[in-house]
Short mmCIF file of C-alpha atoms and ligand atoms in Angstrom, two decimals:
data_model
loop_
_atom_site.label_atom_id
_atom_site.label_comp_id
_atom_site.label_asym_id
_atom_site.label_seq_id
_atom_site.Cartn_x
_atom_site.Cartn_y
_atom_site.Cartn_z
CA UNK A 541 20.61 18.70 11.81
CA UNK A 542 19.42 15.36 13.24
CA UNK A 543 20.92 12.05 12.14
CA UNK A 544 18.98 9.89 9.73
CA UNK A 545 17.52 6.85 11.52
CA UNK A 546 18.36 3.38 10.22
CA UNK A 547 15.25 1.31 9.36
CA UNK A 548 14.60 -1.52 11.85
CA UNK A 549 15.68 -5.09 11.09
CA UNK A 550 19.15 -4.59 9.63
CA UNK A 551 21.09 -7.90 9.48
CA UNK A 552 24.87 -8.30 9.17
CA UNK A 553 25.95 -8.36 5.47
CA UNK A 554 22.38 -8.73 4.18
CA UNK A 555 21.26 -5.35 5.52
CA UNK A 556 17.50 -5.07 4.99
CA UNK A 557 17.41 -7.43 2.00
CA UNK A 558 15.73 -10.17 4.08
CA UNK A 559 12.81 -7.88 5.00
CA UNK A 560 12.50 -6.66 1.42
CA UNK A 561 12.18 -10.24 0.23
CA UNK A 562 10.15 -11.78 3.05
CA UNK A 563 8.01 -9.19 4.83
CA UNK A 564 8.25 -5.97 2.88
CA UNK A 565 4.80 -4.53 3.55
CA UNK A 566 4.71 -4.70 7.38
CA UNK A 567 8.33 -3.57 7.35
CA UNK A 568 7.47 -0.51 5.22
CA UNK A 569 4.52 0.30 7.49
CA UNK A 570 6.84 0.27 10.50
CA UNK A 571 8.79 3.27 9.20
CA UNK A 572 6.42 6.19 9.73
CA UNK A 573 7.80 7.13 13.15
CA UNK A 574 11.44 7.00 12.10
CA UNK A 575 11.63 10.44 10.51
CA UNK A 576 11.08 12.00 7.08
CA UNK A 577 13.94 10.06 5.56
CA UNK A 578 15.29 6.67 6.69
CA UNK A 579 18.46 4.78 5.94
CA UNK A 580 18.06 1.34 4.36
CA UNK A 581 20.88 -1.11 3.68
CA UNK A 582 20.69 -3.10 0.46
CA UNK A 583 23.61 -5.35 1.36
CA UNK A 584 26.50 -3.50 3.02
CA UNK A 585 25.86 -0.07 1.46
CA UNK A 586 23.31 2.44 2.79
CA UNK A 587 20.49 3.78 0.67
CA UNK A 588 17.75 6.24 1.60
CA UNK A 589 13.98 6.01 1.62
CA UNK A 590 11.83 9.17 1.67
CA UNK A 591 8.91 8.78 4.08
CA UNK A 592 7.60 12.35 3.93
CA UNK A 593 5.57 12.94 0.73
CA UNK A 594 7.37 16.23 0.01
CA UNK A 595 10.72 14.44 -0.07
CA UNK A 596 9.39 11.87 -2.52
CA UNK A 597 8.14 14.76 -4.65
CA UNK A 598 11.65 16.25 -4.53
CA UNK A 599 13.15 12.97 -5.76
CA UNK A 600 10.66 12.45 -8.60
CA UNK A 601 10.04 16.02 -9.68
CA UNK A 602 12.07 18.94 -8.31
CA UNK A 603 15.42 17.15 -8.14
CA UNK A 604 14.80 14.50 -10.79
CA UNK A 605 17.81 15.71 -12.82
CA UNK A 606 20.19 14.50 -10.08
CA UNK A 607 19.06 10.88 -10.48
CA UNK A 608 19.34 7.89 -12.79
CA UNK A 609 16.96 4.96 -12.36
CA UNK A 610 18.97 2.67 -10.08
CA UNK A 611 19.33 -1.01 -9.14
CA UNK A 612 15.70 -2.13 -9.50
CA UNK A 613 15.71 -1.02 -13.12
CA UNK A 614 19.24 -2.30 -13.80
CA UNK A 615 17.93 -5.79 -12.97
CA UNK A 616 15.32 -5.39 -15.69
CA UNK A 617 17.89 -4.66 -18.39
CA UNK A 618 18.24 -8.29 -19.60
CA UNK A 619 14.51 -8.17 -20.33
CA UNK A 620 13.69 -4.65 -21.52
CA UNK A 621 17.17 -3.53 -22.61
CA UNK A 622 17.84 0.20 -22.52
CA UNK A 623 14.17 1.05 -23.02
CA UNK A 624 12.19 3.97 -21.66
CA UNK A 625 11.85 2.69 -18.10
CA UNK A 626 15.64 2.46 -17.72
CA UNK A 627 16.67 5.74 -19.28
CA UNK A 628 17.28 9.08 -17.59
CA UNK A 629 18.14 12.66 -18.61
CA UNK A 630 18.32 13.71 -22.26
CA UNK A 631 18.33 10.16 -23.59
CA UNK A 632 15.09 9.57 -21.68
CA UNK A 633 13.48 12.76 -23.05
CA UNK A 634 14.21 11.73 -26.66
CA UNK A 635 12.83 8.22 -26.21
CA UNK A 636 9.82 9.42 -24.25
CA UNK A 637 8.83 11.69 -27.15
CA UNK A 638 8.95 8.67 -29.47
CA UNK A 639 6.95 6.31 -27.25
CA UNK A 640 4.45 8.59 -25.52
CA UNK A 641 2.26 9.44 -28.56
CA UNK A 642 1.12 5.82 -28.73
CA UNK A 643 -0.54 6.37 -25.33
CA UNK A 644 -1.98 9.82 -25.90
CA UNK A 645 -5.43 10.08 -24.35
CA UNK A 646 -7.01 10.50 -27.80
CA UNK A 647 -5.25 7.40 -29.11
CA UNK A 648 -6.12 5.05 -26.27
CA UNK A 649 -9.82 5.55 -27.01
CA UNK A 650 -9.18 3.37 -30.09
CA UNK A 651 -8.54 0.44 -27.81
CA UNK A 652 -11.89 0.68 -26.01
CA UNK A 653 -13.65 -1.74 -28.37
CA UNK A 654 -10.89 -4.32 -27.92
CA UNK A 655 -11.21 -4.16 -24.13
CA UNK A 656 -15.00 -4.33 -24.07
CA UNK A 657 -15.21 -7.12 -26.67
CA UNK A 658 -12.54 -9.25 -25.02
CA UNK A 659 -14.20 -8.84 -21.61
CA UNK A 660 -17.56 -9.82 -23.07
CA UNK A 661 -15.90 -12.83 -24.66
CA UNK A 662 -14.51 -13.84 -21.25
CA UNK A 663 -17.87 -13.52 -19.47
CA UNK A 664 -19.70 -15.29 -22.31
CA UNK A 665 -17.88 -18.45 -21.24
CA UNK A 666 -19.14 -18.18 -17.66
CA UNK A 667 -22.16 -20.17 -16.46
CA UNK A 668 -24.32 -19.39 -13.40
CA UNK A 669 -22.67 -20.82 -10.27
CA UNK A 670 -19.29 -21.35 -11.96
CA UNK A 671 -16.37 -21.55 -9.58
CA UNK A 672 -13.51 -19.65 -11.17
CA UNK A 673 -9.89 -18.78 -10.45
CA UNK A 674 -10.60 -15.17 -11.35
CA UNK A 675 -6.93 -14.18 -11.20
CA UNK A 676 -6.22 -16.65 -14.03
CA UNK A 677 -9.18 -15.30 -16.02
CA UNK A 678 -7.80 -11.78 -15.64
CA UNK A 679 -4.29 -12.81 -16.65
CA UNK A 680 -5.66 -14.40 -19.83
CA UNK A 681 -7.82 -11.33 -20.50
CA UNK A 682 -4.90 -8.94 -20.07
CA UNK A 683 -2.80 -10.96 -22.43
CA UNK A 684 -5.55 -10.91 -25.06
CA UNK A 685 -6.17 -7.16 -24.62
CA UNK A 686 -2.46 -6.30 -24.68
CA UNK A 687 -1.79 -8.47 -27.72
CA UNK A 688 -4.64 -6.88 -29.66
CA UNK A 689 -3.96 -3.27 -28.69
CA UNK A 690 -0.17 -3.43 -28.78
CA UNK A 691 0.23 -5.52 -31.92
CA UNK A 692 -3.18 -6.44 -33.36
CA UNK A 693 -2.61 -10.12 -32.71
CA UNK A 694 -5.00 -12.58 -31.18
CA UNK A 695 -4.18 -15.32 -28.71
CA UNK A 696 -3.57 -17.93 -31.41
CA UNK A 697 -0.62 -15.92 -32.73
CA UNK A 698 2.76 -17.63 -32.18
CA UNK A 699 4.34 -14.56 -30.52
CA UNK A 700 1.42 -14.31 -28.11
CA UNK A 701 1.78 -17.98 -27.20
CA UNK A 702 5.43 -17.44 -26.41
CA UNK A 703 4.52 -14.42 -24.27
CA UNK A 704 1.90 -16.48 -22.46
CA UNK A 705 4.42 -19.21 -21.68
CA UNK A 706 7.39 -17.04 -20.72
CA UNK A 707 5.95 -14.00 -18.92
CA UNK A 708 5.15 -15.67 -15.55
CA UNK A 709 8.65 -17.21 -15.40
CA UNK A 710 10.26 -13.92 -16.26
CA UNK A 711 8.34 -11.84 -13.71
CA UNK A 712 8.99 -14.34 -10.92
CA UNK A 713 12.70 -14.39 -11.76
CA UNK A 714 12.92 -10.62 -11.61
CA UNK A 715 11.41 -10.41 -8.19
CA UNK A 716 13.96 -12.91 -6.85
CA UNK A 717 16.77 -10.84 -8.33
CA UNK A 718 15.52 -7.30 -7.74
CA UNK A 719 15.91 -7.19 -3.97
CA UNK A 720 18.66 -9.76 -3.37
CA UNK A 721 21.65 -8.53 -1.34
CA UNK A 722 24.11 -9.95 -3.91
CA UNK A 723 23.92 -10.96 -7.55
CA UNK A 724 25.98 -14.15 -7.11
CA UNK A 725 23.01 -16.63 -6.97
CA UNK A 726 21.63 -15.37 -10.30
CA UNK A 727 24.90 -16.23 -12.08
CA UNK A 728 24.93 -19.88 -10.99
CA UNK A 729 23.90 -22.43 -13.66
CA UNK A 730 20.92 -23.73 -11.65
CA UNK A 731 17.82 -25.16 -13.34
CA UNK A 732 15.80 -22.14 -12.29
CA UNK A 733 18.35 -19.67 -13.68
CA UNK A 734 18.62 -21.59 -16.95
CA UNK A 735 14.82 -21.64 -17.34
CA UNK A 736 14.74 -17.89 -16.66
CA UNK A 737 17.45 -17.13 -19.25
CA UNK A 738 15.71 -19.34 -21.82
CA UNK A 739 12.36 -17.62 -21.19
CA UNK A 740 13.88 -14.19 -21.83
CA UNK A 741 15.64 -15.43 -24.96
CA UNK A 742 12.43 -16.92 -26.38
CA UNK A 743 10.39 -13.84 -25.57
CA UNK A 744 12.90 -11.48 -27.18
CA UNK A 745 13.20 -13.64 -30.30
CA UNK A 746 9.44 -14.00 -30.79
CA UNK A 747 8.85 -10.26 -30.53
CA UNK A 748 11.83 -9.40 -32.72
CA UNK A 749 10.44 -11.66 -35.47
CA UNK A 750 7.07 -9.95 -35.13
CA UNK A 751 8.64 -6.49 -35.53
CA UNK A 752 10.62 -7.47 -38.59
CA UNK A 753 7.34 -8.70 -40.11
CA UNK A 754 5.73 -5.36 -39.24
CA UNK A 755 8.26 -3.16 -41.02
CA UNK A 756 6.80 -2.16 -44.34
CA UNK A 757 3.39 -3.66 -43.64
CA UNK A 758 1.64 -0.27 -43.21
CA UNK A 759 -0.24 1.25 -40.28
CA UNK A 760 -2.32 -1.36 -38.46
CA UNK A 761 -3.67 1.22 -36.00
CA UNK A 762 -1.91 -0.38 -33.02
CA UNK A 763 0.89 0.62 -30.67
CA UNK A 764 3.54 -1.36 -32.54
CA UNK A 765 2.75 0.43 -35.84
CA UNK A 766 3.20 3.75 -34.06
CA UNK A 767 6.50 2.71 -32.50
CA UNK A 768 7.88 1.36 -35.78
CA UNK A 769 7.09 4.59 -37.64
CA UNK A 770 7.85 7.09 -34.81
CA UNK A 771 10.47 9.74 -35.72
CA UNK A 772 12.16 12.32 -33.50
CA UNK A 773 10.91 15.73 -34.66
CA UNK A 774 14.36 17.40 -34.58
CA UNK A 775 16.70 14.62 -35.78
CA UNK A 776 14.23 12.61 -37.89
CA UNK A 777 15.65 9.47 -36.24
CA UNK A 778 13.45 6.51 -35.39
CA UNK A 779 14.12 3.44 -33.28
CA UNK A 780 15.97 0.35 -34.44
CA UNK A 781 14.17 -3.01 -34.48
CA UNK A 782 15.98 -4.00 -31.29
CA UNK A 783 14.95 -0.79 -29.55
CA UNK A 784 11.34 -1.28 -30.61
CA UNK A 785 11.49 -4.87 -29.38
CA UNK A 786 12.70 -3.75 -25.96
CA UNK A 787 10.03 -1.06 -25.73
CA UNK A 788 7.32 -3.56 -26.66
CA UNK A 789 8.48 -6.02 -24.01
CA UNK A 790 8.46 -3.21 -21.44
CA UNK A 791 4.94 -2.16 -22.41
CA UNK A 792 3.67 -5.71 -22.54
CA UNK A 793 4.99 -6.65 -19.11
CA UNK A 794 3.63 -3.41 -17.64
CA UNK A 795 0.21 -3.92 -19.20
CA UNK A 796 -0.12 -7.56 -18.10
CA UNK A 797 1.47 -7.21 -14.67
CA UNK A 798 0.30 -3.78 -13.52
CA UNK A 799 -3.20 -3.63 -14.97
CA UNK A 800 -3.68 -7.33 -14.16
CA UNK A 801 -2.92 -6.85 -10.46
CA UNK A 802 -5.08 -3.73 -10.25
CA UNK A 803 -7.99 -5.67 -11.71
CA UNK A 804 -7.37 -8.69 -9.50
CA UNK A 805 -7.50 -6.45 -6.40
CA UNK A 806 -10.57 -4.69 -7.74
CA UNK A 807 -12.47 -7.97 -8.03
CA UNK A 808 -11.13 -9.21 -4.72
CA UNK A 809 -12.47 -6.04 -3.07
CA UNK A 810 -15.82 -6.47 -4.83
CA UNK A 811 -16.06 -10.14 -3.87
CA UNK A 812 -15.37 -9.28 -0.22
CA UNK A 813 -17.71 -6.25 -0.15
CA UNK A 814 -21.11 -6.80 -1.76
CA UNK A 815 -22.03 -3.23 -0.79
CA UNK A 816 -19.42 -1.92 -3.25
CA UNK A 817 -20.93 -4.09 -5.99
CA UNK A 818 -24.36 -2.63 -5.19
CA UNK A 819 -23.06 0.93 -5.39
CA UNK A 820 -21.25 0.36 -8.65
CA UNK A 821 -24.24 -1.43 -10.15
CA UNK A 822 -26.51 1.43 -9.17
CA UNK A 823 -24.19 3.80 -11.02
CA UNK A 824 -24.04 1.49 -14.05
CA UNK A 825 -27.84 1.23 -14.16
CA UNK A 826 -28.09 4.97 -13.93
CA UNK A 827 -25.56 5.68 -16.71
CA UNK A 828 -26.26 2.74 -19.04
CA UNK A 829 -29.93 1.97 -18.32
CA UNK A 830 -29.33 -1.61 -19.49
CA UNK A 831 -27.45 -0.63 -22.69
CA UNK A 832 -24.11 -2.05 -23.74
CA UNK A 833 -21.31 0.26 -22.54
CA UNK A 834 -19.86 2.69 -25.14
CA UNK A 835 -16.69 4.74 -24.86
CA UNK A 836 -18.31 8.08 -23.75
CA UNK A 837 -19.97 6.24 -20.83
CA UNK A 838 -16.64 5.40 -19.23
CA UNK A 839 -15.98 8.98 -18.09
CA UNK A 840 -19.42 9.23 -16.57
CA UNK A 841 -18.75 6.44 -14.06
CA UNK A 842 -17.54 8.71 -11.25
CA UNK A 843 -18.02 6.23 -8.40
CA UNK A 844 -16.11 3.58 -10.33
CA UNK A 845 -13.19 6.00 -10.66
CA UNK A 846 -13.22 6.64 -6.89
CA UNK A 847 -13.36 2.90 -6.28
CA UNK A 848 -10.31 2.30 -8.50
CA UNK A 849 -8.42 5.20 -6.90
CA UNK A 850 -8.87 3.47 -3.56
CA UNK A 851 -7.84 0.05 -4.96
CA UNK A 852 -4.68 1.68 -6.32
CA UNK A 853 -4.09 3.45 -3.02
CA UNK A 854 -4.08 0.19 -1.09
CA UNK A 855 -2.11 -1.91 -3.60
CA UNK A 856 0.06 0.35 -5.76
CA UNK A 857 3.55 -0.56 -7.00
CA UNK A 858 5.40 -1.07 -3.76
CA UNK A 859 9.03 -0.24 -4.53
CA UNK A 860 11.26 1.09 -7.29
CA UNK A 861 14.54 2.96 -7.20
CA UNK A 862 16.53 6.01 -8.15
CA UNK A 863 20.30 6.42 -7.90
CA UNK A 864 22.11 9.73 -7.38
CA UNK A 865 24.55 10.78 -10.08
CA UNK A 866 25.39 14.00 -8.21
CA UNK A 867 25.04 14.74 -4.55
CA UNK A 868 21.56 15.91 -3.71
CA UNK A 869 20.02 17.55 -0.65
CA UNK A 870 16.86 15.91 0.68
CA UNK A 871 15.13 17.37 3.71
CA UNK A 872 18.34 19.17 4.72
CA UNK A 873 20.49 16.01 4.42
CA UNK A 874 23.16 15.68 1.74
CA UNK A 875 22.92 12.36 -0.09
CA UNK A 876 26.26 11.55 -1.75
CA UNK A 877 26.66 10.63 -5.45
CA UNK A 878 26.31 6.95 -6.40
CA UNK A 879 23.71 6.22 -3.72
CA UNK A 880 20.39 4.41 -4.05
CA UNK A 881 17.16 6.15 -3.10
CA UNK A 882 14.13 3.89 -2.72
CA UNK A 883 10.77 5.05 -4.05
CA UNK A 884 7.71 3.47 -2.44
CA UNK A 885 4.21 4.47 -3.52
CA UNK A 886 2.96 1.81 -1.07
CA UNK A 887 4.67 3.54 1.87
CA UNK A 888 3.13 6.89 0.89
CA UNK A 889 -0.36 5.46 0.40
CA UNK A 890 -0.49 3.79 3.83
CA UNK A 891 0.78 6.79 5.78
CA UNK A 892 -1.72 7.31 8.64
CA UNK A 893 -0.90 11.03 8.79
CA UNK A 894 -2.09 11.48 5.23
CA UNK A 895 -4.74 8.75 4.96
CA UNK A 896 -6.44 8.30 8.34
CA UNK A 897 -7.28 4.66 9.12
CA UNK A 898 -5.10 3.70 6.16
CA UNK A 899 -5.90 -0.02 6.04
CA UNK A 900 -9.63 0.46 5.55
CA UNK A 901 -11.18 0.69 2.11
CA UNK A 902 -12.96 4.06 1.94
CA UNK A 903 -14.04 5.56 -1.35
CA UNK A 904 -15.04 8.85 0.32
CA UNK A 905 -11.32 9.70 0.44
CA UNK A 906 -11.68 10.46 -3.26
CA UNK A 907 -14.42 13.03 -2.98
CA UNK A 908 -12.94 16.19 -4.53
CA UNK A 909 -12.76 18.08 -1.23
CA UNK A 910 -10.48 15.40 0.28
CA UNK A 911 -8.52 14.37 -2.80
CA UNK A 912 -7.76 18.01 -3.67
CA UNK A 913 -6.17 18.57 -0.24
CA UNK A 914 -3.55 15.79 -0.48
CA UNK A 915 0.08 16.91 -0.25
CA UNK A 916 2.27 16.52 -3.33
CA UNK A 917 3.92 13.10 -3.46
CA UNK A 918 1.27 11.50 -1.22
CA UNK A 919 -0.68 9.64 -3.92
CA UNK A 920 1.53 8.37 -6.71
CA UNK A 921 0.22 5.04 -8.07
CA UNK A 922 1.52 6.02 -11.51
CA UNK A 923 4.58 7.94 -10.26
CA UNK A 924 4.93 11.63 -11.03
CA UNK A 925 7.26 14.02 -12.87
CA UNK A 926 9.28 13.19 -15.98
CA UNK A 927 8.86 9.44 -15.50
CA UNK A 928 5.12 9.44 -14.77
CA UNK A 929 3.57 6.30 -16.25
CA UNK A 930 2.77 6.84 -19.94
CA UNK A 931 0.27 3.94 -19.72
CA UNK A 932 -1.91 5.55 -17.03
CA UNK A 933 -4.81 6.61 -19.30
CA UNK A 934 -4.76 3.25 -21.05
CA UNK A 935 -4.72 1.47 -17.67
CA UNK A 936 -7.66 3.42 -16.30
CA UNK A 937 -9.61 2.88 -19.50
CA UNK A 938 -8.99 -0.87 -19.33
CA UNK A 939 -9.75 -1.17 -15.60
CA UNK A 940 -12.97 0.87 -15.77
CA UNK A 941 -14.21 -0.97 -18.85
CA UNK A 942 -13.52 -4.46 -17.52
CA UNK A 943 -15.16 -3.81 -14.14
CA UNK A 944 -18.16 -2.15 -15.82
CA UNK A 945 -18.71 -4.98 -18.31
CA UNK A 946 -18.46 -7.70 -15.65
CA UNK A 947 -20.66 -5.98 -13.05
CA UNK A 948 -23.34 -5.06 -15.58
CA UNK A 949 -24.22 -8.74 -15.88
CA UNK A 950 -22.61 -10.69 -13.03
CA UNK A 951 -22.19 -10.77 -9.28
CA UNK A 952 -18.92 -12.05 -7.89
CA UNK A 953 -18.50 -13.67 -4.45
CA UNK A 954 -15.56 -15.40 -2.80
CA UNK A 955 -15.97 -19.18 -2.66
CA UNK A 956 -17.13 -20.32 0.81
CA UNK A 957 -14.22 -20.50 3.24
CA UNK A 958 -11.80 -18.73 0.87
CA UNK A 959 -9.40 -16.19 2.31
CA UNK A 960 -7.26 -14.04 0.08
CA UNK A 961 -3.86 -12.82 1.25
CA UNK A 962 -1.12 -10.65 -0.23
CA UNK A 963 1.78 -12.13 -2.18
CA UNK A 964 4.54 -9.66 -2.86
CA UNK A 965 6.52 -10.02 -6.07
CA UNK A 966 7.35 -7.28 -8.60
CA UNK A 967 3.80 -6.10 -7.73
CA UNK A 968 1.53 -7.05 -4.84
CA UNK A 969 -0.70 -9.94 -6.00
CA UNK A 970 -3.62 -11.67 -4.30
CA UNK A 971 -2.51 -15.15 -3.19
CA UNK A 972 -5.44 -16.55 -5.20
CA UNK A 973 -8.89 -15.38 -6.24
CA UNK A 974 -11.38 -18.27 -5.99
CA UNK A 975 -14.84 -16.87 -6.76
CA UNK A 976 -18.36 -18.00 -7.62
CA UNK A 977 -20.14 -16.01 -10.31
CA UNK A 978 -23.89 -15.60 -10.69
CA UNK A 979 -25.98 -13.58 -13.13
CA UNK A 980 -27.28 -10.45 -11.41
C1 HEM B 1141 -2.43 0.09 -13.19
C2 HEM B 1141 -1.45 -0.02 -14.04
C3 HEM B 1141 -0.11 0.66 -13.92
C4 HEM B 1141 0.53 1.17 -12.83
C5 HEM B 1141 0.03 1.19 -11.38
C6 HEM B 1141 1.79 1.72 -13.29
C7 HEM B 1141 2.71 2.36 -12.47
C8 HEM B 1141 3.85 2.99 -12.94
C9 HEM B 1141 4.74 3.77 -12.11
C10 HEM B 1141 4.62 3.98 -10.61
C11 HEM B 1141 5.73 4.25 -12.92
C12 HEM B 1141 6.88 5.17 -12.51
C13 HEM B 1141 8.03 4.37 -12.03
C14 HEM B 1141 9.17 5.24 -11.52
O1 HEM B 1141 9.08 6.47 -11.51
O2 HEM B 1141 10.17 4.63 -11.11
C15 HEM B 1141 5.47 3.75 -14.25
C16 HEM B 1141 6.29 3.98 -15.33
C17 HEM B 1141 6.09 3.40 -16.55
N1 HEM B 1141 4.99 2.68 -16.96
FE1 HEM B 1141 3.39 2.19 -15.84
N2 HEM B 1141 1.90 1.51 -14.63
C18 HEM B 1141 0.77 0.88 -15.06
C19 HEM B 1141 0.47 0.51 -16.34
C20 HEM B 1141 1.30 0.68 -17.42
C21 HEM B 1141 0.97 0.30 -18.77
C22 HEM B 1141 -0.34 -0.31 -19.22
C23 HEM B 1141 2.05 0.62 -19.53
C24 HEM B 1141 2.26 0.43 -21.01
C25 HEM B 1141 1.49 -0.28 -21.79
C26 HEM B 1141 3.06 1.20 -18.66
C27 HEM B 1141 4.30 1.61 -19.06
C28 HEM B 1141 5.18 2.30 -18.26
C29 HEM B 1141 6.48 2.79 -18.73
C30 HEM B 1141 7.09 2.57 -20.11
C31 HEM B 1141 7.06 3.48 -17.65
C32 HEM B 1141 8.41 4.19 -17.62
C33 HEM B 1141 8.19 5.65 -17.94
C34 HEM B 1141 9.41 6.52 -17.92
O3 HEM B 1141 10.37 6.21 -17.19
O4 HEM B 1141 9.40 7.53 -18.63
N3 HEM B 1141 2.56 1.22 -17.40
N4 HEM B 1141 4.31 3.00 -14.24
#
């Protein structure tokens, strides 16, 4: 058996932490020729990163039982407690059965009206020729949509205001902590750390108060009502208020951060490629013939789905973790217990052996004859296996609806001279999104 190659750029003591913080994407893309599995040092200890799609599939599906979630998720615990994203094994299965029904494909259709109406409200404020920071517009839209679908609140609600104020601070703080080589800096009483701790405290308190108010107030047809009344079918047990609070924070951060970045990249792609706007508009004209979009139309927008698949291929979540509780064999190599395994959808999606010319935006990759031939583990924007994202149907519904509503009425172009880069945090964000909008 061959040795496992060490990823390039290892520094004394820090290991690869510097690259993970400073240049993670080029660094990940430099790994394809190093073998199916590479060794990565997070500080002094080695971890492993599957490069071959089949090995990632082993980690997430076939050998999932050998893993807990690992250091990336442990860093999230002060925010989302021991909620779904952090659990593994039996405990995870029980919680997943309580949370998942709120995101069943038949349930998420209820949220369509919220998404369409909020998007129309956003575009109703636009004037021809407006110069907009579209990333900020999307952040505000995602907050409004999440607040209404998760807990039937609008943006004037006190809890929503607290979320609005604290979420950016919290997400930025997590990125700094997630891939640091040591946890010493986060324990120091610096201004930044104190602001981060206060933001988490305020967010948790505001949502806890909201949940207490919800108990006994009947079904409001939103996610929070479902979580508050969910019962395990065998034990009859539900979640405590604190557990519901942690789940809601996890869902809220995922909805704002993950759908928000997918939408920001979608509009960035559209602003840079007028031809994609033309294609999508042709499909919208064909399906809607000038009507307002209704829920059954969403599934008929096949080109839009291919477009979003490609957006999510290029900018998926870039890194999460697993941690072995038992030893596990990957690609013929034995990984010892208590070892971190890195999971990178980004690395898989940019693999030139699987996606030829990986940096170019090509929707034809998603024609059924190509998409159906992808190896397992090669395209995993929502993960796969027991931990596959429960919010994936909701996310696709939101993304398709928002893009459809905007493009039905508006064209979007980058402001003259603007160049958009990539800023890597918990997700990959556009550095900014300065656009000019015009009625079509
Ligand atoms: C485009 C948007 C989204 C993307 C790309 C995305 C991606 C992912 C990925 C890759 C995972 C698996 C992580 C792993 O295996 O380590 C995941 C898990 C999860 N996602 Fe999403 N997500 C999105 C939206 C959402 C939304 C809207 C929600 C909820 C409102 C959500 C809630 C969750 C939860 C709770 C988990 C943990 C599931 C478990 O461990 O059982 N996500 N997501």
